[in-house]
XYZ file of C-alpha atoms in Angstrom:
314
model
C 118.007 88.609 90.676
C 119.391 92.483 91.308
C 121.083 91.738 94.625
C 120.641 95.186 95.861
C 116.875 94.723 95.767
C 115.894 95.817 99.444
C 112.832 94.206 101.133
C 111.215 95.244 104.242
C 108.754 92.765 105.304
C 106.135 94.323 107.981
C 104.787 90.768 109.543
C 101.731 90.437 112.313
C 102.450 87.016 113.964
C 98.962 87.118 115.132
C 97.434 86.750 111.675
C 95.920 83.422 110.921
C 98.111 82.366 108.418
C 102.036 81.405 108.292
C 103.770 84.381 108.064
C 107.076 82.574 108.667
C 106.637 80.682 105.379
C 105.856 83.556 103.706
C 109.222 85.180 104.346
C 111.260 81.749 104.119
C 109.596 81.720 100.487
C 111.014 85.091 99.789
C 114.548 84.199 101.239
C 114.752 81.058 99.123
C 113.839 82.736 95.638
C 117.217 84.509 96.308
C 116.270 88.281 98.043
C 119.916 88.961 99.311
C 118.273 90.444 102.732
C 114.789 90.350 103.992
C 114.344 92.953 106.689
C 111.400 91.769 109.406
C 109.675 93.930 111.174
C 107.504 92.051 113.679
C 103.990 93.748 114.768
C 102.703 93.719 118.462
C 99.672 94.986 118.767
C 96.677 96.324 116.735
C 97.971 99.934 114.678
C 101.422 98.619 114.701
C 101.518 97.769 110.982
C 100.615 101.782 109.849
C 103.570 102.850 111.853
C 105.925 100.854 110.692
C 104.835 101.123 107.253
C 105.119 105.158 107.470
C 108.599 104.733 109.440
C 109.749 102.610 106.520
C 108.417 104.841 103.963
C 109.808 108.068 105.321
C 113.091 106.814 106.042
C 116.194 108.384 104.226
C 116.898 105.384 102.608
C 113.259 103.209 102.361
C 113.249 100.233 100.751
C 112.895 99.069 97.411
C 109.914 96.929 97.781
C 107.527 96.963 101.270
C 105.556 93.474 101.923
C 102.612 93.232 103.941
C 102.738 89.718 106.224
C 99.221 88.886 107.220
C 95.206 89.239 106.800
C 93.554 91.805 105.253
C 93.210 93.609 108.624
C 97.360 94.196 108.175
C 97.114 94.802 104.728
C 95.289 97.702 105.200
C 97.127 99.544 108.021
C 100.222 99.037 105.545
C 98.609 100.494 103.236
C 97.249 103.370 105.664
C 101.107 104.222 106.774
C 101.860 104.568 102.768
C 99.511 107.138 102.162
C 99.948 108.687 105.672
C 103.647 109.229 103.847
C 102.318 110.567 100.707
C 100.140 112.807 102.618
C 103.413 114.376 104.437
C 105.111 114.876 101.599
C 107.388 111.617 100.590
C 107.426 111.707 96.778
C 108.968 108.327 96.041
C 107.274 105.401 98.033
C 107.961 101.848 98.018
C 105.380 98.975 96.277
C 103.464 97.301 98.051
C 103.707 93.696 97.786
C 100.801 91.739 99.644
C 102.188 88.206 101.253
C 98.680 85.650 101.639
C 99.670 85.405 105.982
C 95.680 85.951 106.785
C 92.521 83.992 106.640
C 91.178 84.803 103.968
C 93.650 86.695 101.812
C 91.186 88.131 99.743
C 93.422 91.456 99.004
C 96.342 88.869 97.663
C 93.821 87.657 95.585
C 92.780 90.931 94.121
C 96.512 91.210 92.990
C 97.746 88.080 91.851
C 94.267 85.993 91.882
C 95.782 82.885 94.238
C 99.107 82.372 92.223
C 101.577 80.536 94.253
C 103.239 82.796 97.049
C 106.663 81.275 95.952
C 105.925 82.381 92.631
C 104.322 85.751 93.113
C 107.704 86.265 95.558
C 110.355 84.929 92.818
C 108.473 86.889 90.464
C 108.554 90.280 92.378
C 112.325 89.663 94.038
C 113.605 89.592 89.924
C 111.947 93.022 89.239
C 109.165 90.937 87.219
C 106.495 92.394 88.389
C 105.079 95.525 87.607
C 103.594 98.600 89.971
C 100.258 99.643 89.264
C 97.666 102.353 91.052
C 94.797 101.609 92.831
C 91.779 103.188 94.442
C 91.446 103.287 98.223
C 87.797 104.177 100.314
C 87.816 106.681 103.390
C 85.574 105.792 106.128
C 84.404 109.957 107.163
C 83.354 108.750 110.314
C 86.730 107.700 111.867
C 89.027 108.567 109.011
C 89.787 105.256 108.570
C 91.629 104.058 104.981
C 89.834 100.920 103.338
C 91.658 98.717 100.767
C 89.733 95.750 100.651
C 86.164 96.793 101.032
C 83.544 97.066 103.879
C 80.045 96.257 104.896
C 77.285 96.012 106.937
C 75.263 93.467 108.192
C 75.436 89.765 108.143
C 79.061 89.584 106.792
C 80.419 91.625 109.885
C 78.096 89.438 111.729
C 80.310 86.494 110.336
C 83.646 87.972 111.465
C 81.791 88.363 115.146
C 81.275 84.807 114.909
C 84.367 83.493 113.670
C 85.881 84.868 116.919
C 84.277 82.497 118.403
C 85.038 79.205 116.379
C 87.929 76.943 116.664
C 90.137 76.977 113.178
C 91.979 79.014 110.140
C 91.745 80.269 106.542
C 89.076 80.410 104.346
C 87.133 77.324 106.235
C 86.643 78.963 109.151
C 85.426 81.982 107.340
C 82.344 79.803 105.406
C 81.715 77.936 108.458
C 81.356 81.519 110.457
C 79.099 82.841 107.840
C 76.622 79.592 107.543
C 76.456 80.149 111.965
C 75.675 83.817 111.382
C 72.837 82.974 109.353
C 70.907 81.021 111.437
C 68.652 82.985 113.505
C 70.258 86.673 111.612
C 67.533 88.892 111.550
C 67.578 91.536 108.814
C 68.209 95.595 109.694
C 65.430 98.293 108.511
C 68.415 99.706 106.522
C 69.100 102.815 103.822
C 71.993 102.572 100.915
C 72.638 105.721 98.968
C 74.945 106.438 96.484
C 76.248 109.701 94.997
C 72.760 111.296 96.853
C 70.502 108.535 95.219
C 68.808 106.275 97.223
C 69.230 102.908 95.668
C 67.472 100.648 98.142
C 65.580 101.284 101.550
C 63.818 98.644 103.522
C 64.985 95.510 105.443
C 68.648 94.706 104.638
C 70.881 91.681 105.101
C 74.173 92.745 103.810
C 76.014 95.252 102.154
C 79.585 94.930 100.469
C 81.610 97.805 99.234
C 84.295 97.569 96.957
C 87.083 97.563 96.353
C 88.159 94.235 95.525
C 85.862 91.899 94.626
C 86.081 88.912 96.741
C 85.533 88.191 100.561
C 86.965 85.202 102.274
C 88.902 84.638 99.511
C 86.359 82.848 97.809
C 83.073 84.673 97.063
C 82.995 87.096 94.342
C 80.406 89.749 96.505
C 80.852 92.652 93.723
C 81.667 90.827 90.654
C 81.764 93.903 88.346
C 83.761 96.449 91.062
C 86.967 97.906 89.356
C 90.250 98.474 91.470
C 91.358 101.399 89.657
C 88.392 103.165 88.154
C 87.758 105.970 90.642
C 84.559 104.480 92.188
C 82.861 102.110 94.418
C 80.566 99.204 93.483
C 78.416 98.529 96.738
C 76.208 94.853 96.287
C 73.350 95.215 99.240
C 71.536 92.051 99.644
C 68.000 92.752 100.628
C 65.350 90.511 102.383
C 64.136 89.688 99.585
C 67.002 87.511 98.512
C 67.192 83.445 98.807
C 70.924 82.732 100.860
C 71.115 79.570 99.808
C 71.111 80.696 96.382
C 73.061 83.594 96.586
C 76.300 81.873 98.606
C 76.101 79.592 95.277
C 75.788 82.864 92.679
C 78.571 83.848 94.506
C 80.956 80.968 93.994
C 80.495 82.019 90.328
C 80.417 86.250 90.189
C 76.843 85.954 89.637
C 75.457 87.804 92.250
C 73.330 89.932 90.488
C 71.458 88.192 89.119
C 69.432 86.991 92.170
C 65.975 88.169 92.907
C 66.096 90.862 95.757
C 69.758 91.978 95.200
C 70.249 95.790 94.707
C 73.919 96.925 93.489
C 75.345 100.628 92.879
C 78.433 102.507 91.832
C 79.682 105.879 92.692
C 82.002 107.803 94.354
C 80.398 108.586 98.036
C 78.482 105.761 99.727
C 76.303 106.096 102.518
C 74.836 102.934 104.741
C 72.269 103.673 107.172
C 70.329 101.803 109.993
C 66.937 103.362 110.167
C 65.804 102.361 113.472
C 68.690 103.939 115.564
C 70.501 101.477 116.602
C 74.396 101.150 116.173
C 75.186 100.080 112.656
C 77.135 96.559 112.629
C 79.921 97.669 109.975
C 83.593 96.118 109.144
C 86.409 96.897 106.941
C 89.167 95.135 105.938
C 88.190 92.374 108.276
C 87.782 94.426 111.278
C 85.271 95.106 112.961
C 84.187 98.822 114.075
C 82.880 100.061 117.262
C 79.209 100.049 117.301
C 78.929 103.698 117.708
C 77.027 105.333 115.215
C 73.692 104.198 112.897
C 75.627 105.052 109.673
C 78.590 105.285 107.988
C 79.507 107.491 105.182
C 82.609 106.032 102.747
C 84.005 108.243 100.005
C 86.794 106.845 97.310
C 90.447 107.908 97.134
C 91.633 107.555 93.605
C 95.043 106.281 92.851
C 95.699 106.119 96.037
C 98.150 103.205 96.594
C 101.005 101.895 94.250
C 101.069 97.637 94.471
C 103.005 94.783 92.595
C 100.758 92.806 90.690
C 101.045 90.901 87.648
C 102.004 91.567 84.023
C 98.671 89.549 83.316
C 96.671 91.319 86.037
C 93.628 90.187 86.762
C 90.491 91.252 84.866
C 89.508 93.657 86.997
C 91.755 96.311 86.152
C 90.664 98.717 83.923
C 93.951 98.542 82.389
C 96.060 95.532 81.909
């Protein structure tokens, strides 16, 4: 390994995975220093991600410790850097320190940490581009995805349960359903209405998975310069889509509606606050819609030589 490799490792203790062992594994591949940067509170992560990025000398490779949640305010103090005008900017390199570490999975599709970390420590690795979303209502960046619905319903629950990683998360979501009553709801994309009526769910992408396990927009590309939204109507049988989804199968489920474009727009028509989430986190219930828009190239990442399938270049 290049012993002049320099790692900055922005960790969120709170996360619900071990973000300790995630930085022990990149210690022990042989990473001469591993710089910690320890978050304390909610926003924490973009900060130190800019102040990292914008500093005279950054370093070489930046590592996001923790969920999605602090994936994505890394990711947001990155491109807060590009935006003022910092030409060269670290990597990314996502650690799986969350619950359900669906973003790691978009990258490196649940490789070993010790061997995504030995690989990216010996300059193995390569950097590719990918899209980000922008929330217009609160400016907010999006790497993994959002939605409406029953899946931010599941979040709400899991606050509520007793344990961690991808467990709780199916456990959350089969205690949302019960008693979940369907939103009079409106998804358009690119100005075409592509479903209106009562709504369950809706899952933009981004990457493809949620909770690490369920492929929610099989066919959504990471770099293409769109988003795939998957909105899961009334209509639609649960117990058979949770087991389409297992698979990427999604749609092909009686009731489910899917779209791809650049500018998505998710509505409640009756109102009332729209339930919404992204990145794992949960947004004030403010507003009856939300309007998301895609941000091309917007964020450099390690990944694999053998990325995944869905980039549309590997």
């Amino acid at each position: 390994m290049n012993q002049q490799v320099r790692v900055a490792a922005v960790v969120n203790p709170a996360a619900g995975g071990d973000g300790e062992a995630a930085v022990s594994a990149m210690r022990e591949v042989g990473a001469a220093d591993v710089e910690v940067f320890a978050t304390t509170a909610a926003g924490d992560a973009a900060g130190i991600a800019y102040k990292l990025a914008a500093a005279a000398v950054p370093p070489d490779i930046l590592v996001a410790v923790g969920g999605d949640g602090t994936v994505s305010e890394v990711a947001a103090g990155l491109c807060q850097a590009r935006e003022t005008g910092v030409a060269a900017l670290p990597p990314l390199l996502i650690a799986p320190a969350g619950t359900g570490n669906s973003s790691y999975r978009g990258l490196w599709n649940d490789r070993p940490w010790e061997s995504v970390a030995g690989l990216a420590l010996r300059g193995e690795a390569v950097t590719r581009t990918i899209d980000l979303a922008r929330i217009e209502q609160n400016d907010h960046l999006v790497l993994l995805g959002s939605g409406s619905g029953l899946f931010a319903e599941t979040l709400l629950t899991a606050r509520k349960m007793a344990g961690r990683g991808r467990e709780l998360l199916m456990a959350a979501a089969l205690a949302a359903m019960e008693g979940y009553v369907p939103y009079p709801g409106r998804v358009t994309v690119d100005g075409e209405v592509v479903y209106e009526g009562d709504v369950i769910e809706t899952i933009v992408a981004g990457f493809r998975y949620r909770g690490g396990l369920l492929q929610l927009v099989p066919e959504s590309i990471v770099d293409d310069g769109r988003l795939d939204i998957t909105v899961v109507t009334a209509a639609v049988d649960m117990d058979e889509f949770g087991q389409a989804a297992l698979y990427g199968r999604v749609y092909d489920v009686p009731g489910v509606r899917w779209g791809r474009g650049e500018r998505i727009t998710v509505e409640r028509l009756d109102g009332q606050p729209l339930l919404y989430e992204h990145d794992g986190e949960l947004m004030p219930r403010t507003t009856p819609s939300y309007d998301v828009h895609v941000v091309p190239a917007a964020l450099t990442v390690l990944t694999a030589a053998d990325a995944p399938s869905w980039f549309s270049e590997r």
